[in-house]
């Protein structure tokens, strides 16, 4: 007994340090399990791919790279003279079609007035001319509508508010149909997506508060869990030609947890923080608190 007391007296400091370290480690482990976090997070946003469905020479570029624009703002003007000429040609076709229809209807009325004096075959031909002229007028009106739409499409406008990026266009360039002219970063859809290990998902719920730290910044962003991904790709399975599943016959002794995307809504951004899509973020899910309470604190 005396030996034990002597031993404890000599090593009390060491044993105390070990006990404190063990307690701290257990506390950190419990916090890690209770408040899941990941360093695999990124700022994300929706990107609008600005393009055209008519094609033509670019006559004006009214924005520059990295410029902030608002919805409806004019970005690019395409070849208007060609579309103006097409619209005038469509209007002329309508005038011609109406004249042909008026003439066919006059002949039809004349046949009705003469009655038996006009051969049945000639009368039927005049009726067919009226129907043909009516169809030609409808076609001309439709062509005019298309020409008006094409005329409007010569002005490419922003569909959302955001920032122009990847712009490399100049007057005189030809913009083909369906080719992306520029990218427009939608400012209203900025968010953070964190990729959490599947073993931590039981501690993540929609509405949970989140602390977001962007690499290189001092202050943290405040947000909350908006949604959790419903599915991810299975790289161990593929389909064959007969639609039967093809499963890779492999097994690893070390099984890595899959990472599941969790979307975070941004509630508060510190002054001076630059939310740029692609920035790296560390995300920590805080203990569950009703979202209404979070709103009062923000």
Short mmCIF file of C-alpha atoms in Angstrom, two decimals:
data_model
loop_
_atom_site.label_atom_id
_atom_site.label_comp_id
_atom_site.label_asym_id
_atom_site.label_seq_id
_atom_site.Cartn_x
_atom_site.Cartn_y
_atom_site.Cartn_z
CA UNK A 1 0.00 0.00 0.00
CA UNK A 2 2.84 2.33 0.90
CA UNK A 3 4.53 1.51 -2.39
CA UNK A 4 1.34 2.32 -4.29
CA UNK A 5 0.98 5.68 -2.56
CA UNK A 6 4.62 6.47 -3.26
CA UNK A 7 4.17 5.54 -6.93
CA UNK A 8 1.06 7.67 -7.24
CA UNK A 9 2.77 10.58 -5.56
CA UNK A 10 5.71 10.46 -7.92
CA UNK A 11 3.59 10.11 -11.06
CA UNK A 12 0.55 12.17 -10.09
CA UNK A 13 1.34 14.89 -12.61
CA UNK A 14 1.79 12.37 -15.42
CA UNK A 15 -1.37 10.48 -14.55
CA UNK A 16 -3.30 13.72 -14.25
CA UNK A 17 -2.08 14.86 -17.66
CA UNK A 18 -3.08 11.53 -19.19
CA UNK A 19 -6.52 11.75 -17.59
CA UNK A 20 -7.04 15.30 -18.83
CA UNK A 21 -5.86 14.38 -22.33
CA UNK A 22 -8.21 11.40 -22.35
CA UNK A 23 -11.13 13.56 -21.23
CA UNK A 24 -10.37 16.18 -23.88
CA UNK A 25 -10.07 13.50 -26.57
CA UNK A 26 -13.40 11.98 -25.55
CA UNK A 27 -15.02 15.41 -25.57
CA UNK A 28 -13.64 16.18 -29.03
CA UNK A 29 -14.80 12.80 -30.31
CA UNK A 30 -18.27 13.36 -28.90
CA UNK A 31 -18.41 16.84 -30.43
CA UNK A 32 -17.21 15.44 -33.73
CA UNK A 33 -20.00 12.87 -33.72
CA UNK A 34 -22.64 15.31 -32.47
CA UNK A 35 -21.66 18.18 -34.78
CA UNK A 36 -20.59 16.62 -38.11
CA UNK A 37 -18.27 18.67 -40.28
CA UNK A 38 -16.43 18.41 -43.56
CA UNK A 39 -13.67 20.30 -45.29
CA UNK A 40 -14.99 19.09 -48.63
CA UNK A 41 -17.36 21.96 -49.37
CA UNK A 42 -17.66 24.47 -52.19
CA UNK A 43 -19.58 27.60 -53.09
CA UNK A 44 -21.96 26.74 -55.93
CA UNK A 45 -24.34 28.65 -58.16
CA UNK A 46 -26.48 28.15 -61.24
CA UNK A 47 -24.88 29.25 -64.51
CA UNK A 48 -27.00 30.43 -67.44
CA UNK A 49 -25.42 29.58 -70.79
CA UNK A 50 -26.27 32.54 -73.00
CA UNK A 51 -26.75 31.53 -76.63
CA UNK A 52 -28.96 32.25 -79.63
CA UNK A 53 -31.36 30.29 -81.82
CA UNK A 54 -31.02 32.42 -84.98
CA UNK A 55 -27.29 32.99 -85.50
CA UNK A 56 -25.69 35.92 -87.27
CA UNK A 57 -22.93 38.49 -87.24
CA UNK A 58 -22.41 40.34 -83.97
CA UNK A 59 -22.84 44.08 -84.46
CA UNK A 60 -22.68 45.20 -80.81
CA UNK A 61 -21.33 43.80 -77.53
CA UNK A 62 -22.76 45.97 -74.75
CA UNK A 63 -21.17 44.29 -71.71
CA UNK A 64 -17.68 43.33 -70.61
CA UNK A 65 -16.27 40.37 -68.74
CA UNK A 66 -17.13 40.18 -65.01
CA UNK A 67 -19.78 42.90 -65.34
CA UNK A 68 -22.83 42.73 -63.06
CA UNK A 69 -26.08 42.84 -65.05
CA UNK A 70 -29.77 42.89 -64.16
CA UNK A 71 -32.62 40.84 -65.69
CA UNK A 72 -33.61 42.10 -69.13
CA UNK A 73 -30.40 44.05 -69.73
CA UNK A 74 -29.24 44.07 -73.35
CA UNK A 75 -26.05 42.05 -73.81
CA UNK A 76 -25.46 41.47 -77.53
CA UNK A 77 -27.01 42.71 -80.79
CA UNK A 78 -26.88 40.47 -83.86
CA UNK A 79 -27.28 41.24 -87.57
CA UNK A 80 -30.45 43.41 -87.60
CA UNK A 81 -30.43 44.61 -91.26
CA UNK A 82 -30.83 41.04 -92.51
CA UNK A 83 -33.76 40.45 -90.15
CA UNK A 84 -35.36 43.78 -91.09
CA UNK A 85 -35.23 42.75 -94.75
CA UNK A 86 -36.75 39.36 -93.89
CA UNK A 87 -39.59 41.07 -92.02
CA UNK A 88 -40.28 43.42 -94.95
CA UNK A 89 -40.32 40.44 -97.32
CA UNK A 90 -42.84 38.71 -95.05
CA UNK A 91 -45.05 41.82 -95.01
CA UNK A 92 -44.92 41.96 -98.82
CA UNK A 93 -45.91 38.30 -99.01
CA UNK A 94 -48.95 39.05 -96.84
CA UNK A 95 -50.01 41.87 -99.16
CA UNK A 96 -49.65 39.59 -102.18
CA UNK A 97 -51.58 36.76 -100.49
CA UNK A 98 -54.44 39.10 -99.59
CA UNK A 99 -54.63 40.36 -103.17
CA UNK A 100 -54.79 36.79 -104.48
CA UNK A 101 -57.50 35.95 -101.95
CA UNK A 102 -59.58 39.00 -102.91
CA UNK A 103 -59.35 38.05 -106.58
CA UNK A 104 -60.36 34.45 -105.88
CA UNK A 105 -63.34 35.56 -103.81
CA UNK A 106 -64.50 37.93 -106.58
CA UNK A 107 -64.43 35.07 -109.05
CA UNK A 108 -66.40 32.92 -106.60
CA UNK A 109 -69.05 35.64 -106.16
CA UNK A 110 -69.27 36.04 -109.93
CA UNK A 111 -69.90 32.31 -110.29
CA UNK A 112 -72.69 32.50 -107.73
CA UNK A 113 -74.26 35.42 -109.57
CA UNK A 114 -74.15 33.69 -112.96
CA UNK A 115 -75.33 30.36 -111.51
CA UNK A 116 -76.10 27.94 -114.33
CA UNK A 117 -74.15 29.98 -116.86
CA UNK A 118 -70.88 28.81 -115.30
CA UNK A 119 -69.73 25.26 -115.76
CA UNK A 120 -69.63 23.14 -112.62
CA UNK A 121 -65.97 22.31 -113.16
CA UNK A 122 -65.03 26.00 -113.44
CA UNK A 123 -66.99 26.80 -110.28
CA UNK A 124 -65.21 24.05 -108.34
CA UNK A 125 -61.87 25.34 -109.56
CA UNK A 126 -62.70 28.83 -108.31
CA UNK A 127 -63.69 27.42 -104.90
CA UNK A 128 -60.35 25.60 -104.75
CA UNK A 129 -58.57 28.86 -105.62
CA UNK A 130 -60.26 30.55 -102.65
CA UNK A 131 -59.18 27.77 -100.29
CA UNK A 132 -55.64 27.88 -101.68
CA UNK A 133 -55.48 31.65 -101.32
CA UNK A 134 -56.73 31.45 -97.73
CA UNK A 135 -54.04 28.89 -96.89
CA UNK A 136 -51.39 31.05 -98.58
CA UNK A 137 -52.46 34.03 -96.46
CA UNK A 138 -52.25 31.99 -93.26
CA UNK A 139 -48.78 30.81 -94.25
CA UNK A 140 -47.69 34.37 -95.00
CA UNK A 141 -49.00 35.56 -91.63
CA UNK A 142 -47.11 32.75 -89.88
CA UNK A 143 -43.93 33.66 -91.77
CA UNK A 144 -44.38 37.27 -90.64
CA UNK A 145 -44.72 36.11 -87.01
CA UNK A 146 -41.51 34.08 -87.32
CA UNK A 147 -39.73 37.07 -88.87
CA UNK A 148 -40.88 39.26 -85.97
CA UNK A 149 -39.61 36.69 -83.46
CA UNK A 150 -36.26 36.52 -85.27
CA UNK A 151 -36.15 40.32 -85.21
CA UNK A 152 -36.64 40.30 -81.44
CA UNK A 153 -34.02 37.57 -81.02
CA UNK A 154 -31.36 39.79 -82.58
CA UNK A 155 -31.24 41.43 -79.15
CA UNK A 156 -29.83 38.95 -76.63
CA UNK A 157 -30.82 39.96 -73.11
CA UNK A 158 -30.00 38.68 -69.64
CA UNK A 159 -32.66 36.30 -68.34
CA UNK A 160 -31.43 36.58 -64.73
CA UNK A 161 -29.44 39.02 -62.66
CA UNK A 162 -25.83 38.10 -62.12
CA UNK A 163 -22.28 38.45 -63.39
CA UNK A 164 -21.06 37.98 -66.95
CA UNK A 165 -18.12 35.61 -67.21
CA UNK A 166 -16.13 33.83 -69.91
CA UNK A 167 -16.90 36.60 -72.43
CA UNK A 168 -14.72 36.61 -75.53
CA UNK A 169 -16.87 38.19 -78.25
CA UNK A 170 -16.27 41.18 -80.48
CA UNK A 171 -18.27 43.01 -83.16
CA UNK A 172 -17.79 41.18 -86.43
CA UNK A 173 -17.65 37.72 -84.88
CA UNK A 174 -20.21 35.20 -86.13
CA UNK A 175 -22.38 33.59 -83.46
CA UNK A 176 -23.76 30.26 -84.64
CA UNK A 177 -27.06 28.76 -83.53
CA UNK A 178 -26.82 27.05 -80.16
CA UNK A 179 -23.22 28.10 -79.51
CA UNK A 180 -22.63 29.47 -76.02
CA UNK A 181 -21.81 33.17 -76.22
CA UNK A 182 -21.03 33.71 -72.55
CA UNK A 183 -21.81 32.41 -69.08
CA UNK A 184 -24.06 34.35 -66.73
CA UNK A 185 -23.60 33.52 -63.04
CA UNK A 186 -26.99 33.74 -61.33
CA UNK A 187 -26.46 35.76 -58.14
CA UNK A 188 -29.77 34.61 -56.63
CA UNK A 189 -28.72 30.95 -56.53
CA UNK A 190 -25.44 31.26 -54.61
CA UNK A 191 -25.20 28.49 -52.04
CA UNK A 192 -22.74 26.14 -50.37
CA UNK A 193 -22.65 22.40 -50.92
CA UNK A 194 -20.85 20.20 -48.42
CA UNK A 195 -20.02 16.56 -49.09
CA UNK A 196 -20.55 14.62 -45.86
CA UNK A 197 -19.59 11.03 -45.18
CA UNK A 198 -22.61 8.76 -45.09
CA UNK A 199 -21.73 7.75 -41.52
CA UNK A 200 -22.47 11.32 -40.39
CA UNK A 201 -25.82 11.76 -42.11
CA UNK A 202 -27.77 10.58 -39.07
CA UNK A 203 -26.70 13.82 -37.38
CA UNK A 204 -27.73 16.03 -40.33
CA UNK A 205 -31.33 17.18 -40.73
CA UNK A 206 -33.05 19.75 -42.91
CA UNK A 207 -33.18 23.05 -41.04
CA UNK A 208 -30.04 22.43 -38.95
CA UNK A 209 -27.84 25.48 -38.47
CA UNK A 210 -24.46 25.47 -40.17
CA UNK A 211 -21.21 27.35 -39.74
CA UNK A 212 -19.36 27.86 -43.03
CA UNK A 213 -15.73 28.92 -43.24
CA UNK A 214 -14.26 29.89 -46.60
CA UNK A 215 -10.58 29.24 -47.13
CA UNK A 216 -8.62 32.46 -46.68
CA UNK A 217 -11.33 34.32 -44.74
CA UNK A 218 -11.46 35.09 -41.03
CA UNK A 219 -15.20 35.49 -40.41
CA UNK A 220 -17.68 32.62 -40.80
CA UNK A 221 -20.84 32.49 -42.90
CA UNK A 222 -24.09 31.48 -41.20
CA UNK A 223 -26.47 29.15 -43.01
CA UNK A 224 -28.77 26.19 -42.60
CA UNK A 225 -29.33 22.82 -44.26
CA UNK A 226 -31.72 23.28 -47.17
CA UNK A 227 -31.75 19.79 -48.64
CA UNK A 228 -29.90 16.47 -48.82
CA UNK A 229 -29.18 14.72 -52.11
CA UNK A 230 -31.52 11.84 -52.94
CA UNK A 231 -29.00 9.78 -54.93
CA UNK A 232 -25.38 9.52 -56.02
CA UNK A 233 -23.74 7.49 -58.79
CA UNK A 234 -22.89 3.84 -58.14
CA UNK A 235 -19.47 3.22 -59.69
CA UNK A 236 -19.68 -0.51 -58.94
CA UNK A 237 -22.64 -1.11 -61.25
CA UNK A 238 -23.29 -0.64 -64.95
CA UNK A 239 -25.86 -1.78 -67.50
CA UNK A 240 -25.15 -4.21 -70.31
CA UNK A 241 -26.67 -4.46 -73.77
CA UNK A 242 -29.50 -6.69 -72.53
CA UNK A 243 -30.27 -4.28 -69.64
CA UNK A 244 -28.97 -6.72 -67.02
CA UNK A 245 -26.89 -5.14 -64.25
CA UNK A 246 -23.14 -5.60 -64.44
CA UNK A 247 -21.58 -5.56 -60.96
CA UNK A 248 -17.81 -5.42 -60.52
CA UNK A 249 -16.63 -8.62 -58.70
CA UNK A 250 -14.37 -6.78 -56.26
CA UNK A 251 -14.27 -6.34 -52.51
CA UNK A 252 -12.03 -4.07 -50.49
CA UNK A 253 -11.08 -4.81 -46.92
CA UNK A 254 -10.99 -1.08 -46.31
CA UNK A 255 -14.40 0.33 -47.16
CA UNK A 256 -14.49 4.09 -47.59
CA UNK A 257 -17.67 5.93 -46.70
CA UNK A 258 -19.49 7.52 -49.61
CA UNK A 259 -19.85 11.29 -49.57
CA UNK A 260 -23.35 12.69 -49.89
CA UNK A 261 -24.00 16.26 -51.14
CA UNK A 262 -25.80 18.48 -48.62
CA UNK A 263 -27.08 21.84 -49.88
CA UNK A 264 -26.78 24.78 -47.49
CA UNK A 265 -28.77 27.98 -47.77
CA UNK A 266 -26.76 31.10 -46.94
CA UNK A 267 -28.44 33.21 -44.24
CA UNK A 268 -25.78 35.77 -43.35
CA UNK A 269 -22.57 36.81 -45.06
CA UNK A 270 -19.91 38.84 -43.18
CA UNK A 271 -18.90 42.17 -44.65
CA UNK A 272 -16.08 41.87 -47.14
CA UNK A 273 -16.67 38.19 -47.92
CA UNK A 274 -16.51 37.42 -51.63
CA UNK A 275 -18.91 34.65 -52.60
CA UNK A 276 -17.27 33.24 -55.71
CA UNK A 277 -18.51 29.97 -57.14
CA UNK A 278 -15.89 27.28 -56.70
CA UNK A 279 -14.34 28.59 -53.48
CA UNK A 280 -13.41 25.94 -50.91
CA UNK A 281 -15.43 25.81 -47.71
CA UNK A 282 -15.35 23.98 -44.40
CA UNK A 283 -18.86 23.20 -43.17
CA UNK A 284 -19.85 22.40 -39.59
CA UNK A 285 -23.37 21.37 -38.66
CA UNK A 286 -24.38 22.83 -35.30
CA UNK A 287 -26.70 21.23 -32.73
CA UNK A 288 -30.30 21.18 -33.89
CA UNK A 289 -32.22 24.37 -33.19
CA UNK A 290 -35.62 25.33 -34.63
CA UNK A 291 -35.15 27.50 -37.69
CA UNK A 292 -37.45 30.19 -36.25
CA UNK A 293 -35.04 30.62 -33.34
CA UNK A 294 -32.12 30.90 -35.75
CA UNK A 295 -33.94 33.63 -37.63
CA UNK A 296 -34.33 35.69 -34.45
CA UNK A 297 -30.62 35.46 -33.72
CA UNK A 298 -29.71 36.53 -37.25
#
